[in-house]
Amino acid sequence: MRIQDLFRKEVINLRTGERLGFVSDVEVDVCNGCLVAIVVPEKGHGFTLFGKCEEIVIPWREIQRIGEDLILVNIDTRCRTAKN
């Protein structure tokens, strides 16, 4: 699978059954070329006037399964970060 294939997959939280959205970005460790996390924009939060967007950063270890159309994760969605 290529990283670009992740952007077409919807992310579902197994803990709550919530549809989190689609992958918008990934974090890669450039030293070893490993995928560290996927990033999903928080529902209802688009870009603001200053380009800031609320996001859910999901560490690779929290990904339970990657299917043909879905990525199943097990996270506490109260942990969010802001990205410029």
PDB file of C-alpha atoms in Angstrom:
ATOM      1  CA  MET A   1       0.000   0.000   0.000  1.00  0.00           C
ATOM      2  CA  ARG A   2       1.154   3.520  -0.760  1.00  0.00           C
ATOM      3  CA  ILE A   3       0.754   6.421   1.635  1.00  0.00           C
ATOM      4  CA  GLN A   4      -1.452   8.214  -0.894  1.00  0.00           C
ATOM      5  CA  ASP A   5      -3.918   5.294  -0.655  1.00  0.00           C
ATOM      6  CA  LEU A   6      -4.599   6.232   2.982  1.00  0.00           C
ATOM      7  CA  PHE A   7      -6.181   9.535   1.920  1.00  0.00           C
ATOM      8  CA  ARG A   8      -9.132   7.688   0.353  1.00  0.00           C
ATOM      9  CA  LYS A   9      -9.987   5.770   3.521  1.00  0.00           C
ATOM     10  CA  GLU A  10     -12.478   6.767   6.197  1.00  0.00           C
ATOM     11  CA  VAL A  11     -11.334   6.508   9.829  1.00  0.00           C
ATOM     12  CA  ILE A  12     -13.669   4.873  12.377  1.00  0.00           C
ATOM     13  CA  ASN A  13     -13.043   4.886  16.125  1.00  0.00           C
ATOM     14  CA  LEU A  14     -13.741   1.403  17.531  1.00  0.00           C
ATOM     15  CA  ARG A  15     -13.988   2.805  21.047  1.00  0.00           C
ATOM     16  CA  THR A  16     -17.019   4.979  20.271  1.00  0.00           C
ATOM     17  CA  GLY A  17     -18.183   3.832  16.823  1.00  0.00           C
ATOM     18  CA  GLU A  18     -17.734   7.418  15.637  1.00  0.00           C
ATOM     19  CA  ARG A  19     -16.847   8.226  12.044  1.00  0.00           C
ATOM     20  CA  LEU A  20     -13.883  10.568  12.417  1.00  0.00           C
ATOM     21  CA  GLY A  21     -13.502  11.481   8.744  1.00  0.00           C
ATOM     22  CA  PHE A  22     -10.888  10.897   6.086  1.00  0.00           C
ATOM     23  CA  VAL A  23      -7.106  11.013   6.454  1.00  0.00           C
ATOM     24  CA  SER A  24      -5.877  14.518   5.615  1.00  0.00           C
ATOM     25  CA  ASP A  25      -2.190  14.150   6.413  1.00  0.00           C
ATOM     26  CA  VAL A  26       0.412  11.701   7.681  1.00  0.00           C
ATOM     27  CA  GLU A  27       3.446  12.042   9.915  1.00  0.00           C
ATOM     28  CA  VAL A  28       6.587  10.221   8.806  1.00  0.00           C
ATOM     29  CA  ASP A  29       9.845   9.668  10.689  1.00  0.00           C
ATOM     30  CA  VAL A  30      12.276  10.829   8.000  1.00  0.00           C
ATOM     31  CA  CYS A  31      15.252   9.140   9.660  1.00  0.00           C
ATOM     32  CA  ASN A  32      13.897   5.632   9.192  1.00  0.00           C
ATOM     33  CA  GLY A  33      11.058   6.216   6.710  1.00  0.00           C
ATOM     34  CA  CYS A  34       8.350   4.842   9.006  1.00  0.00           C
ATOM     35  CA  LEU A  35       4.802   6.136   9.257  1.00  0.00           C
ATOM     36  CA  VAL A  36       4.341   7.584  12.754  1.00  0.00           C
ATOM     37  CA  ALA A  37       0.730   8.831  12.693  1.00  0.00           C
ATOM     38  CA  ILE A  38      -2.259   9.700  10.546  1.00  0.00           C
ATOM     39  CA  VAL A  39      -4.096  13.009  10.857  1.00  0.00           C
ATOM     40  CA  VAL A  40      -7.848  13.543  10.516  1.00  0.00           C
ATOM     41  CA  PRO A  41      -9.508  16.995  10.612  1.00  0.00           C
ATOM     42  CA  GLU A  42     -11.922  17.300  13.510  1.00  0.00           C
ATOM     43  CA  LYS A  43     -15.565  17.281  12.402  1.00  0.00           C
ATOM     44  CA  GLY A  44     -17.110  20.715  12.102  1.00  0.00           C
ATOM     45  CA  HIS A  45     -13.764  22.478  12.277  1.00  0.00           C
ATOM     46  CA  GLY A  46     -12.509  23.795   8.984  1.00  0.00           C
ATOM     47  CA  PHE A  47      -9.750  26.244   8.407  1.00  0.00           C
ATOM     48  CA  THR A  48     -10.147  29.552  10.166  1.00  0.00           C
ATOM     49  CA  LEU A  49      -9.145  33.027   9.051  1.00  0.00           C
ATOM     50  CA  PHE A  50      -5.579  32.374  10.193  1.00  0.00           C
ATOM     51  CA  GLY A  51      -5.283  28.918   8.608  1.00  0.00           C
ATOM     52  CA  LYS A  52      -5.533  27.000  11.881  1.00  0.00           C
ATOM     53  CA  CYS A  53      -7.404  23.706  11.877  1.00  0.00           C
ATOM     54  CA  GLU A  54      -8.282  21.411  14.778  1.00  0.00           C
ATOM     55  CA  GLU A  55      -7.032  17.895  14.104  1.00  0.00           C
ATOM     56  CA  ILE A  56      -7.004  14.435  15.558  1.00  0.00           C
ATOM     57  CA  VAL A  57      -3.513  12.938  15.413  1.00  0.00           C
ATOM     58  CA  ILE A  58      -3.711   9.153  15.588  1.00  0.00           C
ATOM     59  CA  PRO A  59      -0.450   7.363  16.439  1.00  0.00           C
ATOM     60  CA  TRP A  60       0.383   4.316  14.319  1.00  0.00           C
ATOM     61  CA  ARG A  61       0.161   2.040  17.382  1.00  0.00           C
ATOM     62  CA  GLU A  62      -3.542   2.965  17.778  1.00  0.00           C
ATOM     63  CA  ILE A  63      -4.466   1.756  14.280  1.00  0.00           C
ATOM     64  CA  GLN A  64      -6.165  -1.608  14.670  1.00  0.00           C
ATOM     65  CA  ARG A  65      -6.825  -2.511  11.034  1.00  0.00           C
ATOM     66  CA  ILE A  66      -6.547  -0.980   7.594  1.00  0.00           C
ATOM     67  CA  GLY A  67      -9.166  -2.298   5.207  1.00  0.00           C
ATOM     68  CA  GLU A  68     -10.061  -1.618   1.611  1.00  0.00           C
ATOM     69  CA  ASP A  69     -12.255   1.416   2.470  1.00  0.00           C
ATOM     70  CA  LEU A  70     -11.781   1.974   6.218  1.00  0.00           C
ATOM     71  CA  ILE A  71      -9.150   2.455   8.873  1.00  0.00           C
ATOM     72  CA  LEU A  72     -10.206   1.202  12.308  1.00  0.00           C
ATOM     73  CA  VAL A  73      -8.590   2.929  15.276  1.00  0.00           C
ATOM     74  CA  ASN A  74      -8.926   2.741  19.043  1.00  0.00           C
ATOM     75  CA  ILE A  75      -8.376   6.229  20.477  1.00  0.00           C
ATOM     76  CA  ASP A  76      -9.635   8.657  23.076  1.00  0.00           C
ATOM     77  CA  THR A  77     -10.991  11.456  20.845  1.00  0.00           C
ATOM     78  CA  ARG A  78     -10.670  13.982  23.646  1.00  0.00           C
ATOM     79  CA  CYS A  79      -6.953  14.216  22.751  1.00  0.00           C
ATOM     80  CA  ARG A  80      -6.681  16.724  19.933  1.00  0.00           C
ATOM     81  CA  THR A  81      -4.011  19.036  18.605  1.00  0.00           C
ATOM     82  CA  ALA A  82      -4.025  22.257  16.598  1.00  0.00           C
ATOM     83  CA  LYS A  83      -1.920  22.542  13.460  1.00  0.00           C
ATOM     84  CA  ASN A  84      -0.954  25.668  11.550  1.00  0.00           C
TER      85      ASN A  84
END
